[in-house]
Amino acid sequence: MVKVGWQSLLIALASFPLLGCGGAGDASLTGSVTYNGAPVESGSISFMPQGSGTPFGGRIVAGVYTTEKANAGTFIAMVSANAGDAAPRTREESEQRRNAPSPNYIPGKAEGNGKSVEVTGDGQTLDFAITGPPRP
């Protein structure tokens, strides 16, 4: 039996926006994302259907996300954020970052993360204020 940790599941969920899942809806969804009151500068948000449906998601930039392929229904929203946003100083540092996944500093069980949301249709705004341990 293969044992999968919550970090592996979160990485898999965060990958959905990058895969371009087919069959997604045509509605847009937008909102702000904060962690301990500060905007999430870089990350992703994934919406996983509760029951049947198609997952969708988007990138978070400067504390704001937008999805163009949202579906109506009930979803679990998971946020992940990239740490270490400072520009690399050397070519070696740049190479190391390219070959290593960005560490997620928002725990899957942080308050406000992994919550159930109702997506109703085009132009909806859903904001996420997540709280948890201090950012590394």
PDB file of N, CA and C in Angstrom, residues 67-107:
ATOM      1  N   THR A  67      -9.863  33.005 -12.361  1.00  0.00           N
ATOM      2  CA  THR A  67     -10.006  31.802 -13.166  1.00  0.00           C
ATOM      3  C   THR A  67     -10.976  32.121 -14.297  1.00  0.00           C
ATOM      4  N   GLU A  68     -10.726  31.578 -15.443  1.00  0.00           N
ATOM      5  CA  GLU A  68     -11.589  31.818 -16.606  1.00  0.00           C
ATOM      6  C   GLU A  68     -12.463  30.615 -16.932  1.00  0.00           C
ATOM      7  N   LYS A  69     -12.223  29.502 -16.307  1.00  0.00           N
ATOM      8  CA  LYS A  69     -12.934  28.262 -16.636  1.00  0.00           C
ATOM      9  C   LYS A  69     -13.635  27.684 -15.410  1.00  0.00           C
ATOM     10  N   ALA A  70     -14.323  28.525 -14.649  1.00  0.00           N
ATOM     11  CA  ALA A  70     -15.008  28.082 -13.436  1.00  0.00           C
ATOM     12  C   ALA A  70     -16.296  27.348 -13.769  1.00  0.00           C
ATOM     13  N   ASN A  71     -16.654  26.407 -12.927  1.00  0.00           N
ATOM     14  CA  ASN A  71     -17.895  25.656 -13.034  1.00  0.00           C
ATOM     15  C   ASN A  71     -18.771  25.994 -11.834  1.00  0.00           C
ATOM     16  N   ALA A  72     -20.084  25.961 -12.013  1.00  0.00           N
ATOM     17  CA  ALA A  72     -20.997  26.136 -10.884  1.00  0.00           C
ATOM     18  C   ALA A  72     -21.027  24.849 -10.076  1.00  0.00           C
ATOM     19  N   GLY A  73     -21.161  24.985  -8.759  1.00  0.00           N
ATOM     20  CA  GLY A  73     -21.250  23.825  -7.882  1.00  0.00           C
ATOM     21  C   GLY A  73     -20.544  24.078  -6.566  1.00  0.00           C
ATOM     22  N   THR A  74     -20.422  23.024  -5.774  1.00  0.00           N
ATOM     23  CA  THR A  74     -19.751  23.089  -4.477  1.00  0.00           C
ATOM     24  C   THR A  74     -18.351  22.515  -4.626  1.00  0.00           C
ATOM     25  N   PHE A  75     -17.361  23.285  -4.157  1.00  0.00           N
ATOM     26  CA  PHE A  75     -15.956  22.919  -4.326  1.00  0.00           C
ATOM     27  C   PHE A  75     -15.188  23.088  -3.024  1.00  0.00           C
ATOM     28  N   ILE A  76     -14.102  22.347  -2.898  1.00  0.00           N
ATOM     29  CA  ILE A  76     -13.119  22.554  -1.834  1.00  0.00           C
ATOM     30  C   ILE A  76     -12.019  23.414  -2.436  1.00  0.00           C
ATOM     31  N   ALA A  77     -11.762  24.572  -1.822  1.00  0.00           N
ATOM     32  CA  ALA A  77     -10.734  25.499  -2.313  1.00  0.00           C
ATOM     33  C   ALA A  77      -9.448  25.296  -1.524  1.00  0.00           C
ATOM     34  N   MET A  78      -8.358  24.998  -2.241  1.00  0.00           N
ATOM     35  CA  MET A  78      -7.045  24.810  -1.619  1.00  0.00           C
ATOM     36  C   MET A  78      -6.071  25.844  -2.175  1.00  0.00           C
ATOM     37  N   VAL A  79      -5.393  26.528  -1.261  1.00  0.00           N
ATOM     38  CA  VAL A  79      -4.435  27.561  -1.631  1.00  0.00           C
ATOM     39  C   VAL A  79      -3.032  27.076  -1.301  1.00  0.00           C
ATOM     40  N   SER A  80      -2.117  27.305  -2.222  1.00  0.00           N
ATOM     41  CA  SER A  80      -0.696  27.070  -1.946  1.00  0.00           C
ATOM     42  C   SER A  80       0.060  28.331  -2.341  1.00  0.00           C
ATOM     43  N   ALA A  81       1.142  28.592  -1.633  1.00  0.00           N
ATOM     44  CA  ALA A  81       1.920  29.809  -1.870  1.00  0.00           C
ATOM     45  C   ALA A  81       3.393  29.462  -1.979  1.00  0.00           C
ATOM     46  N   ASN A  82       4.089  30.206  -2.810  1.00  0.00           N
ATOM     47  CA  ASN A  82       5.517  29.987  -3.025  1.00  0.00           C
ATOM     48  C   ASN A  82       6.317  30.867  -2.079  1.00  0.00           C
ATOM     49  N   ALA A  83       7.251  30.262  -1.388  1.00  0.00           N
ATOM     50  CA  ALA A  83       8.152  31.012  -0.513  1.00  0.00           C
ATOM     51  C   ALA A  83       9.394  31.402  -1.300  1.00  0.00           C
ATOM     52  N   GLY A  84      10.145  32.328  -0.760  1.00  0.00           N
ATOM     53  CA  GLY A  84      11.415  32.697  -1.371  1.00  0.00           C
ATOM     54  C   GLY A  84      11.242  33.418  -2.680  1.00  0.00           C
ATOM     55  N   ASP A  85      10.469  34.477  -2.685  1.00  0.00           N
ATOM     56  CA  ASP A  85      10.195  35.211  -3.911  1.00  0.00           C
ATOM     57  C   ASP A  85      11.327  36.147  -4.336  1.00  0.00           C
ATOM     58  N   ALA A  86      12.352  36.292  -3.521  1.00  0.00           N
ATOM     59  CA  ALA A  86      13.443  37.193  -3.881  1.00  0.00           C
ATOM     60  C   ALA A  86      14.189  36.667  -5.105  1.00  0.00           C
ATOM     61  N   ALA A  87      14.659  37.565  -5.916  1.00  0.00           N
ATOM     62  CA  ALA A  87      15.369  37.179  -7.141  1.00  0.00           C
ATOM     63  C   ALA A  87      16.688  36.491  -6.798  1.00  0.00           C
ATOM     64  N   PRO A  88      17.051  35.455  -7.550  1.00  0.00           N
ATOM     65  CA  PRO A  88      18.331  34.792  -7.306  1.00  0.00           C
ATOM     66  C   PRO A  88      19.486  35.752  -7.573  1.00  0.00           C
ATOM     67  N   ARG A  89      20.556  35.605  -6.769  1.00  0.00           N
ATOM     68  CA  ARG A  89      21.702  36.509  -6.892  1.00  0.00           C
ATOM     69  C   ARG A  89      22.808  35.964  -7.779  1.00  0.00           C
ATOM     70  N   THR A  90      22.874  34.642  -7.908  1.00  0.00           N
ATOM     71  CA  THR A  90      23.924  34.038  -8.729  1.00  0.00           C
ATOM     72  C   THR A  90      23.315  33.058  -9.731  1.00  0.00           C
ATOM     73  N   ARG A  91      24.114  32.674 -10.711  1.00  0.00           N
ATOM     74  CA  ARG A  91      23.643  31.710 -11.695  1.00  0.00           C
ATOM     75  C   ARG A  91      23.393  30.359 -11.033  1.00  0.00           C
ATOM     76  N   GLU A  92      24.227  29.985 -10.072  1.00  0.00           N
ATOM     77  CA  GLU A  92      24.037  28.721  -9.361  1.00  0.00           C
ATOM     78  C   GLU A  92      22.719  28.730  -8.583  1.00  0.00           C
ATOM     79  N   GLU A  93      22.413  29.843  -7.931  1.00  0.00           N
ATOM     80  CA  GLU A  93      21.159  29.954  -7.180  1.00  0.00           C
ATOM     81  C   GLU A  93      19.958  29.870  -8.126  1.00  0.00           C
ATOM     82  N   SER A  94      20.072  30.490  -9.266  1.00  0.00           N
ATOM     83  CA  SER A  94      19.006  30.431 -10.266  1.00  0.00           C
ATOM     84  C   SER A  94      18.788  28.996 -10.737  1.00  0.00           C
ATOM     85  N   GLU A  95      19.866  28.270 -10.986  1.00  0.00           N
ATOM     86  CA  GLU A  95      19.789  26.881 -11.424  1.00  0.00           C
ATOM     87  C   GLU A  95      19.167  26.000 -10.342  1.00  0.00           C
ATOM     88  N   GLN A  96      19.534  26.217  -9.085  1.00  0.00           N
ATOM     89  CA  GLN A  96      18.970  25.438  -7.987  1.00  0.00           C
ATOM     90  C   GLN A  96      17.462  25.658  -7.891  1.00  0.00           C
ATOM     91  N   ARG A  97      17.009  26.889  -8.020  1.00  0.00           N
ATOM     92  CA  ARG A  97      15.571  27.187  -7.946  1.00  0.00           C
ATOM     93  C   ARG A  97      14.811  26.553  -9.096  1.00  0.00           C
ATOM     94  N   ARG A  98      15.393  26.549 -10.264  1.00  0.00           N
ATOM     95  CA  ARG A  98      14.725  25.971 -11.431  1.00  0.00           C
ATOM     96  C   ARG A  98      14.518  24.476 -11.250  1.00  0.00           C
ATOM     97  N   ASN A  99      15.447  23.802 -10.584  1.00  0.00           N
ATOM     98  CA  ASN A  99      15.389  22.354 -10.426  1.00  0.00           C
ATOM     99  C   ASN A  99      14.686  21.893  -9.157  1.00  0.00           C
ATOM    100  N   ALA A 100      14.284  22.809  -8.291  1.00  0.00           N
ATOM    101  CA  ALA A 100      13.632  22.430  -7.035  1.00  0.00           C
ATOM    102  C   ALA A 100      12.229  23.025  -6.975  1.00  0.00           C
ATOM    103  N   PRO A 101      11.265  22.255  -6.453  1.00  0.00           N
ATOM    104  CA  PRO A 101       9.920  22.815  -6.318  1.00  0.00           C
ATOM    105  C   PRO A 101       9.909  23.925  -5.264  1.00  0.00           C
ATOM    106  N   SER A 102       9.067  24.915  -5.488  1.00  0.00           N
ATOM    107  CA  SER A 102       8.946  25.995  -4.513  1.00  0.00           C
ATOM    108  C   SER A 102       8.239  25.480  -3.272  1.00  0.00           C
ATOM    109  N   PRO A 103       8.786  25.744  -2.086  1.00  0.00           N
ATOM    110  CA  PRO A 103       8.137  25.276  -0.873  1.00  0.00           C
ATOM    111  C   PRO A 103       6.842  26.052  -0.627  1.00  0.00           C
ATOM    112  N   ASN A 104       5.815  25.329  -0.235  1.00  0.00           N
ATOM    113  CA  ASN A 104       4.530  25.925   0.081  1.00  0.00           C
ATOM    114  C   ASN A 104       4.523  26.300   1.558  1.00  0.00           C
ATOM    115  N   TYR A 105       4.263  27.562   1.867  1.00  0.00           N
ATOM    116  CA  TYR A 105       4.274  27.969   3.268  1.00  0.00           C
ATOM    117  C   TYR A 105       2.882  28.018   3.899  1.00  0.00           C
ATOM    118  N   ILE A 106       1.825  27.651   3.170  1.00  0.00           N
ATOM    119  CA  ILE A 106       0.479  27.631   3.739  1.00  0.00           C
ATOM    120  C   ILE A 106       0.086  26.178   4.001  1.00  0.00           C
ATOM    121  N   PRO A 107      -0.075  25.819   5.276  1.00  0.00           N
ATOM    122  CA  PRO A 107      -0.463  24.437   5.578  1.00  0.00           C
ATOM    123  C   PRO A 107      -1.849  24.112   5.024  1.00  0.00           C
TER     124      PRO A 107
END
